XYZ file of C-alpha atoms in Angstrom:
622
model
C -27.382 50.131 15.678
C -24.181 48.071 15.605
C -25.020 46.503 18.955
C -28.420 45.440 17.599
C -26.825 43.889 14.518
C -24.283 42.040 16.634
C -27.065 40.804 18.897
C -29.037 39.493 15.895
C -25.936 37.723 14.568
C -25.275 36.210 17.999
C -28.841 34.951 18.401
C -29.120 33.571 14.836
C -25.750 31.807 14.940
C -26.418 30.538 18.448
C -29.767 29.018 17.462
C -28.185 27.288 14.459
C -25.374 25.896 16.636
C -27.843 24.700 19.278
C -29.948 23.013 16.571
C -26.893 21.203 15.207
C -25.824 19.915 18.618
C -29.347 18.817 19.546
C -29.206 16.522 16.508
C -26.920 14.292 18.572
C -29.731 13.803 21.073
C -32.194 13.221 18.249
C -30.148 10.379 16.754
C -29.811 8.712 20.181
C -33.480 8.791 21.170
C -34.806 8.306 17.633
C -36.748 11.582 17.527
C -37.450 13.141 14.117
C -34.634 15.649 13.722
C -36.801 18.268 12.038
C -39.151 18.145 15.024
C -36.148 18.992 17.198
C -35.349 22.035 15.036
C -38.959 23.180 15.341
C -38.882 22.757 19.119
C -35.662 24.791 19.312
C -37.497 27.645 17.604
C -40.463 27.300 19.967
C -38.165 27.292 23.000
C -36.417 30.441 21.784
C -39.722 32.208 21.019
C -41.693 34.624 23.153
C -43.527 31.865 25.061
C -40.364 29.845 25.652
C -37.279 30.300 27.856
C -35.629 32.387 25.121
C -38.354 35.018 25.189
C -37.576 36.306 21.683
C -40.544 38.233 20.268
C -40.634 37.611 16.524
C -43.712 38.459 14.457
C -42.311 39.520 11.073
C -44.364 37.254 8.800
C -42.908 38.647 5.567
C -39.323 37.986 6.665
C -40.290 34.482 7.824
C -41.914 33.748 4.456
C -38.875 35.124 2.617
C -36.455 32.958 4.635
C -38.668 29.906 4.228
C -39.056 30.379 0.475
C -35.295 30.595 -0.092
C -34.699 27.576 2.142
C -37.390 25.556 0.337
C -35.917 26.396 -3.078
C -32.473 25.210 -1.891
C -33.954 21.991 -0.477
C -35.900 21.233 -3.656
C -32.893 21.894 -5.909
C -30.732 19.531 -3.854
C -33.557 16.955 -3.789
C -33.734 16.982 -7.569
C -29.935 16.956 -7.840
C -29.718 13.719 -5.808
C -32.600 11.959 -7.595
C -31.436 9.641 -10.366
C -33.306 9.635 -13.671
C -33.756 5.875 -13.264
C -35.480 6.471 -9.919
C -37.647 9.210 -11.406
C -38.701 7.064 -14.366
C -39.510 4.151 -12.073
C -41.996 6.123 -9.986
C -42.944 9.102 -12.163
C -46.513 8.038 -12.949
C -47.769 7.157 -9.425
C -45.779 9.965 -7.802
C -47.094 12.669 -10.130
C -50.669 11.457 -9.653
C -50.126 11.688 -5.891
C -48.573 15.145 -6.288
C -51.618 16.512 -8.131
C -54.783 14.464 -7.653
C -53.655 13.251 -4.231
C -53.056 16.787 -2.949
C -56.448 17.935 -4.291
C -58.306 14.989 -2.710
C -56.537 15.457 0.630
C -57.227 19.197 0.602
C -60.891 18.601 -0.209
C -61.424 16.061 2.573
C -59.619 18.140 5.207
C -61.522 21.205 3.991
C -64.845 19.387 4.382
C -63.921 18.374 7.937
C -62.814 21.931 8.771
C -66.084 23.336 7.387
C -68.149 21.186 9.757
C -65.841 21.414 12.788
C -65.099 25.129 12.687
C -68.192 26.475 10.957
C -66.113 28.387 8.414
C -67.203 29.050 4.860
C -66.279 26.400 2.319
C -63.658 28.572 0.643
C -61.911 29.294 3.978
C -62.077 25.645 5.012
C -60.635 24.538 1.670
C -57.808 27.044 2.164
C -56.834 25.235 5.357
C -57.036 21.918 3.494
C -54.783 23.228 0.711
C -52.216 24.493 3.233
C -51.792 21.017 4.776
C -52.389 19.144 1.514
C -48.775 18.394 0.549
C -46.113 16.288 2.204
C -42.932 18.003 3.338
C -39.916 17.412 1.099
C -37.389 18.130 3.867
C -39.013 15.713 6.319
C -39.513 12.888 3.803
C -36.036 13.154 2.244
C -34.409 13.229 5.672
C -36.236 10.138 6.907
C -35.627 8.140 3.716
C -32.019 9.149 2.998
C -30.568 9.883 6.412
C -32.805 7.689 8.548
C -31.193 4.458 7.343
C -34.454 2.761 6.259
C -33.950 0.441 3.276
C -37.214 0.073 1.344
C -38.143 -1.362 -2.012
C -36.981 1.180 -4.570
C -40.477 1.561 -6.036
C -41.791 2.723 -2.658
C -38.885 5.007 -1.757
C -38.796 6.466 -5.279
C -42.546 7.168 -5.193
C -42.244 8.946 -1.847
C -39.197 10.967 -2.902
C -40.601 12.119 -6.243
C -44.000 12.874 -4.684
C -42.517 14.959 -1.866
C -40.313 16.877 -4.313
C -43.105 17.604 -6.789
C -46.273 18.100 -4.711
C -45.323 21.436 -3.128
C -46.108 23.400 -6.333
C -49.667 22.008 -6.319
C -50.263 22.998 -2.679
C -48.698 26.421 -3.263
C -50.880 26.965 -6.341
C -54.073 26.041 -4.450
C -53.122 28.163 -1.442
C -52.218 31.274 -3.433
C -55.362 30.932 -5.537
C -57.682 30.573 -2.530
C -55.972 33.408 -0.628
C -56.399 35.632 -3.682
C -60.083 34.710 -4.013
C -60.838 35.380 -0.347
C -58.881 38.649 -0.357
C -60.847 39.822 -3.415
C -64.142 39.222 -1.630
C -65.224 35.954 -3.276
C -67.666 34.012 -1.073
C -69.253 30.557 -1.292
C -72.305 32.063 -2.990
C -70.408 34.035 -5.624
C -68.090 31.096 -6.235
C -71.083 28.838 -6.971
C -72.678 31.436 -9.246
C -69.492 31.845 -11.293
C -68.369 28.218 -10.953
C -67.810 27.591 -14.669
C -65.886 30.819 -15.254
C -63.909 30.366 -12.062
C -63.127 26.737 -12.856
C -61.918 27.566 -16.370
C -59.710 30.357 -15.048
C -58.191 28.111 -12.393
C -57.512 25.332 -14.906
C -55.772 27.741 -17.285
C -53.758 29.208 -14.423
C -52.746 25.718 -13.273
C -51.606 24.727 -16.768
C -49.679 27.990 -17.079
C -47.877 27.649 -13.744
C -46.990 23.977 -14.111
C -46.200 24.223 -17.826
C -43.895 27.213 -17.401
C -42.323 25.646 -14.334
C -41.562 22.431 -16.211
C -40.335 24.131 -19.392
C -38.181 26.744 -17.661
C -36.872 24.102 -15.245
C -35.672 21.935 -18.133
C -34.222 24.895 -20.012
C -32.732 26.461 -16.894
C -31.139 23.196 -15.800
C -29.552 22.737 -19.228
C -28.314 26.343 -19.152
C -26.750 25.888 -15.696
C -24.892 22.797 -16.885
C -23.585 24.547 -19.999
C -22.446 27.614 -18.044
C -20.636 25.556 -15.409
C -18.961 23.287 -17.954
C -17.849 26.107 -20.279
C -16.798 28.882 -17.905
C -13.498 28.475 -16.064
C -13.669 29.665 -12.450
C -11.942 29.066 -9.172
C -13.067 25.611 -7.940
C -14.607 27.082 -4.781
C -16.869 29.351 -6.861
C -18.685 26.624 -8.784
C -21.054 25.556 -5.940
C -21.878 29.208 -5.263
C -22.681 30.042 -8.882
C -24.792 26.885 -9.324
C -26.907 27.668 -6.267
C -27.194 31.331 -7.257
C -28.361 30.398 -10.758
C -30.886 27.929 -9.312
C -32.364 30.585 -7.009
C -32.385 33.101 -9.876
C -34.269 30.551 -11.999
C -36.843 30.104 -9.233
C -37.417 33.843 -8.916
C -37.533 34.481 -12.672
C -40.021 31.644 -13.241
C -42.316 33.016 -10.535
C -42.133 36.520 -12.054
C -43.350 35.308 -15.460
C -46.264 33.387 -13.933
C -44.775 29.910 -13.547
C -44.108 27.705 -10.548
C -40.644 28.637 -9.332
C -40.455 25.684 -6.944
C -41.275 23.190 -9.699
C -38.689 24.855 -11.955
C -35.931 24.620 -9.363
C -36.713 20.936 -8.639
C -36.653 20.046 -12.348
C -33.430 22.028 -12.833
C -31.832 20.068 -9.999
C -32.972 16.826 -11.623
C -31.328 17.863 -14.897
C -28.075 19.046 -13.303
C -27.687 15.964 -11.124
C -28.043 13.454 -13.952
C -25.499 14.770 -16.449
C -21.769 15.278 -16.301
C -21.197 18.632 -14.612
C -17.919 20.109 -13.451
C -17.047 19.834 -9.747
C -19.916 17.440 -9.073
C -18.456 16.024 -5.805
C -17.947 19.561 -4.474
C -21.453 20.535 -5.576
C -22.978 17.624 -3.660
C -21.047 18.433 -0.496
C -21.822 22.148 -0.646
C -25.500 21.621 -1.414
C -25.755 19.057 1.337
C -24.499 21.620 3.831
C -26.748 24.351 2.444
C -29.742 22.021 2.619
C -29.053 21.345 6.287
C -28.689 25.078 6.884
C -31.930 25.730 5.008
C -33.815 23.121 7.032
C -32.496 24.469 10.330
C -33.150 28.088 9.367
C -36.663 27.391 8.082
C -37.835 25.236 11.005
C -36.276 27.448 13.677
C -37.700 30.631 12.100
C -41.175 29.145 11.857
C -40.890 27.938 15.444
C -39.997 31.474 16.522
C -43.041 32.833 14.707
C -45.459 30.582 16.611
C -47.121 31.572 19.883
C -47.964 28.369 21.795
C -50.059 30.270 24.362
C -52.655 30.766 21.601
C -52.863 27.069 20.736
C -55.350 26.382 23.520
C -58.089 28.201 21.617
C -57.913 25.755 18.703
C -56.308 22.647 20.216
C -59.425 20.457 20.015
C -60.333 21.167 16.362
C -56.629 21.225 15.502
C -56.016 17.720 16.857
C -59.251 16.422 15.335
C -58.253 17.775 11.944
C -54.785 16.254 12.362
C -56.347 12.834 12.916
C -58.701 13.333 9.954
C -55.675 14.155 7.806
C -53.529 11.258 9.043
C -56.161 8.517 9.267
C -58.780 9.496 6.662
C -57.822 12.127 4.083
C -54.259 11.075 3.270
C -54.982 7.290 3.249
C -58.075 7.696 1.057
C -56.264 10.008 -1.358
C -53.273 7.662 -1.601
C -55.497 4.610 -2.091
C -57.427 6.237 -4.940
C -54.203 7.423 -6.630
C -52.176 4.211 -6.312
C -54.971 1.729 -7.026
C -54.352 1.693 -10.822
C -50.600 1.068 -10.423
C -50.673 -2.366 -8.777
C -49.333 -1.458 -5.325
C -50.053 -3.992 -2.583
C -52.095 -3.261 0.545
C -48.973 -2.928 2.674
C -47.299 -0.567 0.195
C -50.372 1.685 -0.037
C -50.631 1.733 3.761
C -46.977 2.739 4.138
C -47.117 5.472 1.496
C -50.175 6.910 3.217
C -48.383 6.822 6.594
C -45.302 8.651 5.285
C -47.389 11.730 4.567
C -45.460 13.948 6.944
C -46.413 17.576 7.153
C -43.659 20.040 7.938
C -42.250 23.461 7.258
C -43.981 23.869 3.875
C -47.424 23.743 5.494
C -46.407 26.283 8.158
C -44.821 28.432 5.446
C -48.068 28.438 3.454
C -50.026 29.251 6.630
C -48.146 32.570 6.729
C -49.848 33.716 3.511
C -53.263 34.326 5.157
C -51.449 36.365 7.832
C -49.745 38.495 5.185
C -53.095 38.981 3.401
C -54.750 39.811 6.748
C -57.629 37.374 6.275
C -60.340 36.957 8.896
C -59.290 33.572 10.356
C -55.597 33.954 9.524
C -54.251 33.436 13.059
C -56.512 30.422 13.655
C -55.353 28.887 10.341
C -51.711 29.348 11.335
C -52.188 27.860 14.823
C -54.201 24.878 13.566
C -51.598 24.222 10.861
C -48.827 24.307 13.464
C -50.693 21.773 15.623
C -51.234 19.506 12.611
C -47.519 19.644 11.751
C -46.484 18.879 15.332
C -48.896 15.943 15.492
C -47.662 14.593 12.152
C -43.970 14.834 13.067
C -44.507 13.215 16.472
C -46.974 10.492 15.477
C -45.778 9.615 11.981
C -42.144 10.713 12.129
C -41.458 8.655 15.247
C -43.097 5.481 13.924
C -41.976 5.190 10.308
C -39.359 2.505 10.947
C -41.670 0.354 13.157
C -44.433 0.754 10.575
C -42.155 -0.350 7.712
C -40.993 -3.322 9.778
C -44.568 -4.308 10.718
C -45.684 -4.101 7.078
C -42.696 -6.282 6.027
C -41.413 -3.635 3.607
C -37.807 -3.301 4.782
C -35.362 -4.988 2.423
C -31.670 -5.720 3.040
C -29.143 -3.147 1.901
C -27.722 -3.995 -1.516
C -24.221 -3.615 -0.183
C -22.549 -3.063 3.144
C -20.894 0.120 4.383
C -18.348 1.810 2.140
C -15.985 4.682 2.955
C -15.367 6.729 -0.166
C -13.797 10.115 -0.926
C -14.335 11.725 -4.345
C -11.910 14.286 -5.751
C -12.397 15.842 -9.173
C -9.211 16.451 -11.127
C -8.722 19.870 -12.787
C -9.102 19.310 -16.518
C -9.768 15.622 -15.850
C -12.845 15.610 -18.078
C -14.609 12.352 -17.231
C -11.994 11.130 -14.727
C -11.889 11.609 -10.979
C -9.769 10.446 -8.068
C -11.646 8.199 -5.651
C -10.306 7.180 -2.257
C -11.472 4.004 -0.466
C -10.761 2.694 3.000
C -10.474 -1.088 2.704
C -13.201 -2.722 4.800
C -12.095 -5.983 6.467
C -15.193 -7.754 5.094
C -14.879 -6.383 1.556
C -14.118 -8.577 -1.449
C -10.876 -6.671 -2.032
C -9.673 -7.532 1.472
C -10.564 -11.178 0.796
C -8.238 -11.296 -2.208
C -10.279 -10.152 -5.223
C -8.080 -8.139 -7.571
C -8.795 -4.524 -8.400
C -9.775 -4.343 -12.113
C -7.071 -3.242 -14.541
C -9.123 -0.272 -15.748
C -8.976 1.116 -12.190
C -5.465 2.499 -11.667
C -4.365 2.912 -8.023
C -2.237 6.045 -7.711
C -1.559 6.094 -3.957
C -1.793 3.639 -1.058
C -1.655 4.846 2.546
C -0.972 2.159 5.138
C -0.623 3.056 8.782
C -0.512 6.764 7.903
C 2.403 6.320 5.479
C 2.482 6.054 1.703
C 3.497 2.685 0.268
C 5.056 2.141 -3.144
C 2.558 0.443 -5.450
C 5.101 -2.192 -6.516
C 5.751 -3.256 -2.903
C 2.260 -2.829 -1.446
C 1.104 -6.357 -2.218
C -2.509 -7.294 -1.567
C -4.667 -4.541 -0.042
C -4.976 -4.873 3.718
C -7.877 -3.852 5.973
C -7.568 -0.186 6.880
C -5.567 0.777 3.781
C -6.584 4.020 2.103
C -6.347 3.501 -1.661
C -6.725 6.331 -4.168
C -7.826 5.178 -7.629
C -8.031 7.108 -10.895
C -11.215 6.080 -12.676
C -14.247 7.354 -14.557
C -17.431 8.346 -12.755
C -19.326 5.540 -14.508
C -17.159 2.914 -12.812
C -17.531 4.232 -9.264
C -20.520 1.956 -8.428
C -18.446 -1.089 -9.466
C -15.623 -0.028 -7.145
C -18.139 0.631 -4.368
C -19.215 -3.002 -4.569
C -15.585 -4.185 -4.366
C -14.645 -2.057 -1.358
C -17.931 -2.287 0.560
C -18.240 -4.349 3.692
C -20.582 -7.292 3.835
C -24.261 -6.558 4.344
C -25.616 -7.689 7.695
C -27.781 -10.478 6.248
C -25.493 -11.419 3.362
C -24.946 -15.027 4.448
C -28.347 -15.709 6.024
C -29.802 -18.793 4.277
C -33.281 -17.973 5.582
C -33.231 -14.783 3.525
C -31.036 -15.638 0.527
C -31.562 -19.372 0.090
C -29.463 -22.407 0.920
C -27.492 -22.694 -2.336
C -26.179 -19.941 -4.668
C -26.936 -20.507 -8.363
C -25.936 -18.984 -11.685
C -28.829 -16.837 -13.012
C -28.020 -17.975 -16.563
C -28.319 -21.675 -15.680
C -31.196 -23.489 -17.479
C -34.102 -24.196 -15.159
C -34.397 -27.763 -16.493
C -30.798 -28.443 -15.496
C -31.351 -27.109 -11.961
C -34.583 -29.119 -11.672
C -32.797 -32.346 -12.627
C -29.976 -31.582 -10.160
C -32.188 -30.727 -7.159
C -35.108 -33.038 -7.935
C -38.076 -30.774 -8.678
C -40.382 -30.951 -11.691
C -40.068 -28.268 -14.382
C -43.053 -27.227 -16.486
C -42.705 -27.965 -20.171
C -43.120 -24.287 -21.095
C -40.165 -23.373 -18.836
C -37.791 -26.095 -19.998
C -35.793 -23.796 -22.301
C -35.730 -20.783 -19.942
C -32.960 -19.709 -17.583
C -33.458 -19.017 -13.893
C -33.193 -15.288 -14.557
C -35.837 -15.358 -17.294
C -38.320 -17.274 -15.156
C -37.815 -15.043 -12.121
C -38.036 -11.765 -14.040
C -41.200 -13.018 -15.725
C -42.807 -13.698 -12.352
C -41.501 -10.652 -10.474
C -41.880 -7.954 -13.117
C -39.785 -4.769 -12.999
C -39.798 -4.057 -9.246
C -37.177 -6.588 -8.100
C -35.269 -6.415 -4.823
C -32.893 -8.813 -3.007
C -34.680 -11.570 -0.998
C -37.676 -11.574 -3.391
C -38.929 -15.142 -3.817
C -40.502 -17.082 -6.666
C -42.220 -20.308 -5.498
C -41.582 -23.151 -7.939
C -43.010 -26.484 -6.880
C -41.601 -27.433 -3.495
C -38.687 -24.970 -3.615
C -38.208 -21.210 -3.742
C -35.954 -19.312 -6.125
C -34.539 -16.297 -4.248
C -33.037 -13.074 -5.596
C -29.592 -12.698 -4.041
C -28.152 -9.771 -6.016
C -29.383 -7.210 -8.558
C -27.719 -4.521 -10.642
C -28.592 -0.820 -10.812
C -31.282 -1.531 -13.425
C -32.941 -4.151 -11.186
C -31.656 -7.004 -13.326
C -30.980 -10.250 -11.439
C -27.267 -11.023 -11.080
C -27.407 -13.604 -8.294
C -29.918 -16.366 -7.474
C -30.339 -18.627 -4.475
C -32.328 -21.828 -4.014
C -34.290 -22.434 -0.799
C -35.174 -26.089 -0.279
C -38.158 -25.202 1.909
C -41.028 -23.163 0.536
C -41.752 -20.024 2.588
C -45.040 -18.166 2.184
C -44.440 -14.410 2.247
C -45.787 -12.844 5.426
C -47.855 -9.698 5.050
C -50.162 -8.269 7.711
C -53.810 -8.596 6.807
C -55.226 -5.100 6.592
C -59.019 -4.712 6.466
C -58.643 -1.748 4.098
C -56.370 -0.425 1.306
C -57.632 -3.085 -1.096
C -55.185 -3.439 -3.959
C -56.004 -3.880 -7.618
C -55.451 -7.634 -7.287
C -57.754 -7.788 -4.259
C -60.526 -5.991 -6.139
C -60.041 -8.162 -9.238
C -60.122 -11.285 -7.078
C -63.275 -10.099 -5.301
C -64.898 -9.199 -8.628
C -64.136 -12.647 -10.064
C -65.518 -14.290 -6.941
C -68.700 -12.206 -7.085
C -69.113 -12.949 -10.794
C -68.612 -16.662 -10.108
C -71.251 -16.609 -7.372
C -73.623 -14.700 -9.684
C -73.203 -17.291 -12.438
C -73.680 -20.144 -9.990
C -76.847 -18.462 -8.671
C -78.225 -18.103 -12.185
C -77.387 -21.714 -12.959
C -79.198 -22.878 -9.818
C -82.257 -20.823 -10.748
C -82.321 -22.442 -14.183
C -82.036 -25.914 -12.657
C -84.873 -25.150 -10.248
C -87.003 -23.755 -13.077
C -86.463 -26.917 -15.138
C -87.370 -29.113 -12.170
C -90.493 -27.044 -11.582
C -91.613 -27.418 -15.212
C -91.048 -31.211 -15.088
C -93.101 -31.509 -11.948
C-alpha cells in the first residue's frame, strides 16, 4: 500500500517537474505551452513511452474542475474593473449568444458527418462551444502580445465568462440524453422543454452572478477583518473561493461563474496581502493548468483516434473557419469592430482543457457515443492549439493589430507592510533608459527608505542621483504604483521612432488654431477654439491607443501617450500623411462597411428611379 502511494507521488511530481522544464523548450521554439503540457500527458499515457494506464474519468473530472475554478478565480482577480467595463457588452454577448451559435453550427456539421441524432450532435457542439480561459489568458498575458485594449479585454472577459454557458448546455444535453429524450420527443415537447431550459439558464446564471458578488464581498471582509499569519491569507482566500464554487453549484447556480465574479470583486478592492495573493495564485494557476492538461492527456488513448480522425479534423476546420468566425461576426457586428478586429477575435477561439473536461461527462453518464465524442473533442483541441495557438502573433501582425507597449520593461518588487493599511513597500531596479536614471526627480510623496548600490546599502543623504542598477525601496500607496512604474520603466522599443509617433511632440492642451498657424495647415472654423486633445478624442472615440492617427489636412496628429483611462497625455505631429494599412478581407464586413454598402445601394436605387422618370418624360414628349 505504502509503495503504491509513494509510486503515485513519484509519478505525479515527476510529470509536473517534466512539464515545467519543457516550458523552456516551448518558449524557445514558440510552441503553445499548454499544448506541451497536453503532449506530456499523452507521452506518459498507455499509448506513449510512459505506459501509464489511467481511465478514472471521475477523478479526472474532479481534478479538472478544481483546476478550472482556481484558474477562473485568478483570471477574475487580475482583470481590472476598467477593463471589464470597456468590453463587458461585446464579451458577454460572445459568451452567451456566440457559444450557442458556435455549438449549433458545429452540431449541424456533426449531424451530417457522423449521422448522429440532432441532440447527440448538439452535445458535441456544446462541448467545443467555448474558448479555453487558460489558453487565452496565457497567450495574451504571458505571450508578450500587445494589442489594443478593447480587443484584449474582449478576449479576456469572453474566455473567463463563456465556460458557464458551455457547461450549462453540456450538462443539460447529457441529462436529456441520459433520460431517454430523442429528437422526436424533443420536437413534440419543444415549448415545454424550451421554457424549462430558459428558466434553468436564468437560475444558474442569476445565482452564479449574485452569489459571486456576495461571496467576493464576504471574502474581502473576512480577509481584512481577521488577523492571521501572513502565509495563511493566500490559503484561506483560495479555500473560500473553492467553497463558494461548490456551494453555488449545490444550490443550483453556476459555480464557475460565481468564482470568476468573486475573483473580479476581490482583485479590484483593497484586500490585505494583495501582493502575496497574486504571487500565490499565479503559482496555483500554473499548477492547475499543468495538472489539468497532463491529467487529460493521460486519460486519452491516441490509438483510438484513427477511427474518428477524418470527421474529427473536418469538424475542427468547421469550428475554426466557419462556426467560430460566423458566431463572432454576428455578435460583434453591432459594436463597431473593424474587419481586422473581428477576424482576430474569431481566430483567438482556442479550445483547450475545458472542452476535454466537458467531454468526460458523456463517459461518466455512459452515453452511446461517449468515447467517440471524447476522441473527436481531443482531436479538435489538438488542432486548435497547433493551428491557432502557433499563429496568433503572426495573425495579429498581419492584421496590423499589434500596438507598442505603453511603457518599457520595469523590475518591481511589492511588499505589504503589517498594519500598513493603504501603504506598501515597493522596490525598483533603476533601468538605464528610465526617466529616473536620466535625472528626473522622484516625487516628494514617494519616500525612499533604502537604496542598495553594488550590493551595499547607501545612506539616503549621500546617495545622490539614482544610478542604473540601483535597487530603491519606496514607501508609497498602492494608487501611486503606476506612476512610479512609469518613472522607473525602461524606454519602449519604438519610443523615439518618428514614423510611429510623429516628427514633433506637442502639448495636448495646445489650441489647434495655434498649431495650425505655427506649422502652416488650415484649421476648420468649427475647430478653431478646440485643443489638440479635444479634436483627437472626438475623432477617435473611447478606444484610444498610442500611435493612433487623426488625419487633418496634409498632416497627421499622432497619439504618443495615454493614461490608464485612455485619455491622451502626449501628442505628436507627422508632417507627412500616412494612410492606415489594413489587409482587405473579403468577409467579416463591419458595421461601417454595411452602412457604406447600404448607402451606395440606396444611392444607386434613387439614381435608377430618377433615370426612369427622365425616360418616361422623354417618352411622353415624343
